[in-house]
Amino acid sequence: MKSLSQLFKAVLASLVIACPSIGFAQTKWDLASAYAPANFHTLNLNQFAADVDKTTNGKLKITVHPAASLFKAPEIKRAVQGGQAQMGEIILVNFENEWPIFGADGLPFLTDSYESAMKLYKAQKPMLEKKFAEQGMIMLYSVPWPPQGIYSKKPINSVADLKGIKWRAYSPATGRIADLVGAQPVTVQAAELAQAMATGVIEATMTSGATGVDTKMWESMKFYTDTQAWMPKNAVLINKKAFDSLDKTTQDAVLKAGAAAEVRGWESSRKVVGESAAALQKNGMNIVQPSPTLKTELQKVGAKMLEEWSSKAGSEGTALINNYRK
Ligand code: PCA
């Protein structure tokens, strides 16, 4: 027969399991991400989850699901909003059609360095935070991809070399570039890119050195023209209700680990530029500087896209660009 104290322990144990507010029980969150397990954004998420685990003494366990294994890239935002995943990482430019401000960091040549990308982020951040809050989410942090260049099978000396070729796009803006240069856009998210390229249907794409390495771009592309055209940002989102259901100490742990992840992420993004260039080169990719003609022509494409974007983005867009240029 159980002694009274044994009975008491059993009751207490079941309470702890049933009732998180007692403070011993564990909360489990899923974090949906869309990029390769070894990508620097994903490694940063892993470190974030490990930091939270440590500082909460295992009270909040966050499982990172990389490579679009839980939700496909375009579905992650809605999944976090609806609480199907408590957290998720998205690329903001994917959602430009919903709200132009999401697309500001996909405008070619608006920024040209990590410093200017940070300036743009600072101008964009309060607007993004407000929008996500209205949608029942918290933007925990945001980190840019390294600068975007053109991978191609053939050398690209001018925009004319892009005419008619099959151009992989990952966002509305990368699709729009194809339209403006006369290429044929095919939208493929990063998780499916290696496979799409293996079938030979893609002849060029604009993305980072990081994604070139993740997808072993050298297996199908020969040239990387280093245009450094823009630096799109990923943003890590939390479902607000899930966050509100945590106790204050755990909330603080999440926010603190998120702030650290932002700093670390910007640093790794910079570091990855050189590392991925070396890896591409080692595997036979020809890394080339854009010709003056190509540069001028692409800058015209950028100017046209800024004009189109500005007319869609209205006064919010004007405010953002003014704040950025201030
Ligand atoms: N890689 C992602 C987005 C930007 C980047 O550098 C991709 O190609 O899908």
PDB file of C-alpha atoms and ligand atoms in Angstrom, residues 35 39-41 91 93-94 145-148 168-171 188-191 193 205-212 214-215 217 230 232 234, ligand 1:
ATOM      1  CA  TYR A  35      16.888  26.736 -45.507  1.00  0.00           C
ATOM      2  CA  ASN A  39      23.202  27.309 -43.758  1.00  0.00           C
ATOM      3  CA  PHE A  40      24.353  30.095 -41.444  1.00  0.00           C
ATOM      4  CA  HIS A  41      20.745  31.220 -40.747  1.00  0.00           C
ATOM      5  CA  ILE A  91      12.391  35.723 -46.027  1.00  0.00           C
ATOM      6  CA  VAL A  93      10.788  39.747 -49.708  1.00  0.00           C
ATOM      7  CA  ASN A  94       8.614  36.685 -50.347  1.00  0.00           C
ATOM      8  CA  TRP A 145      21.591  37.120 -46.647  1.00  0.00           C
ATOM      9  CA  PRO A 146      24.978  37.936 -48.182  1.00  0.00           C
ATOM     10  CA  PRO A 147      24.868  40.104 -51.338  1.00  0.00           C
ATOM     11  CA  GLN A 148      23.131  38.674 -54.383  1.00  0.00           C
ATOM     12  CA  ARG A 168      15.015  30.873 -61.295  1.00  0.00           C
ATOM     13  CA  ALA A 169      13.211  33.383 -59.066  1.00  0.00           C
ATOM     14  CA  TYR A 170      12.551  33.088 -55.334  1.00  0.00           C
ATOM     15  CA  SER A 171      10.463  36.233 -54.801  1.00  0.00           C
ATOM     16  CA  VAL A 188      11.688  27.724 -57.075  1.00  0.00           C
ATOM     17  CA  GLN A 189      12.326  28.013 -53.351  1.00  0.00           C
ATOM     18  CA  ALA A 190      15.782  27.242 -51.979  1.00  0.00           C
ATOM     19  CA  ALA A 191      14.767  23.844 -50.554  1.00  0.00           C
ATOM     20  CA  LEU A 193      16.646  24.412 -55.907  1.00  0.00           C
ATOM     21  CA  THR A 205      19.543  32.573 -60.862  1.00  0.00           C
ATOM     22  CA  MET A 206      20.371  35.461 -58.593  1.00  0.00           C
ATOM     23  CA  THR A 207      21.193  34.548 -55.035  1.00  0.00           C
ATOM     24  CA  SER A 208      24.030  34.560 -52.508  1.00  0.00           C
ATOM     25  CA  GLY A 209      27.306  32.705 -52.275  1.00  0.00           C
ATOM     26  CA  ALA A 210      25.761  30.971 -49.247  1.00  0.00           C
ATOM     27  CA  THR A 211      22.911  29.474 -51.260  1.00  0.00           C
ATOM     28  CA  GLY A 212      25.398  28.608 -54.018  1.00  0.00           C
ATOM     29  CA  ASP A 214      24.117  25.002 -49.910  1.00  0.00           C
ATOM     30  CA  THR A 215      22.905  23.821 -53.322  1.00  0.00           C
ATOM     31  CA  MET A 217      25.650  25.333 -57.573  1.00  0.00           C
ATOM     32  CA  TRP A 230      20.846  43.532 -52.693  1.00  0.00           C
ATOM     33  CA  PRO A 232      17.335  40.319 -48.532  1.00  0.00           C
ATOM     34  CA  ASN A 234      15.217  36.644 -43.074  1.00  0.00           C
TER      35      ASN A 234
HETATM   36  N1  PCA B   1      19.250  32.660 -50.712  1.00  0.00           N
HETATM   37  C1  PCA B   1      17.844  32.440 -50.735  1.00  0.00           C
HETATM   38  C2  PCA B   1      17.240  33.789 -50.661  1.00  0.00           C
HETATM   39  C3  PCA B   1      18.338  34.757 -50.793  1.00  0.00           C
HETATM   40  C4  PCA B   1      19.571  33.957 -50.773  1.00  0.00           C
HETATM   41  O1  PCA B   1      20.704  34.416 -50.760  1.00  0.00           O
HETATM   42  C5  PCA B   1      17.380  31.764 -51.993  1.00  0.00           C
HETATM   43  O2  PCA B   1      18.115  31.713 -52.976  1.00  0.00           O
HETATM   44  O3  PCA B   1      16.245  31.309 -52.010  1.00  0.00           O
END
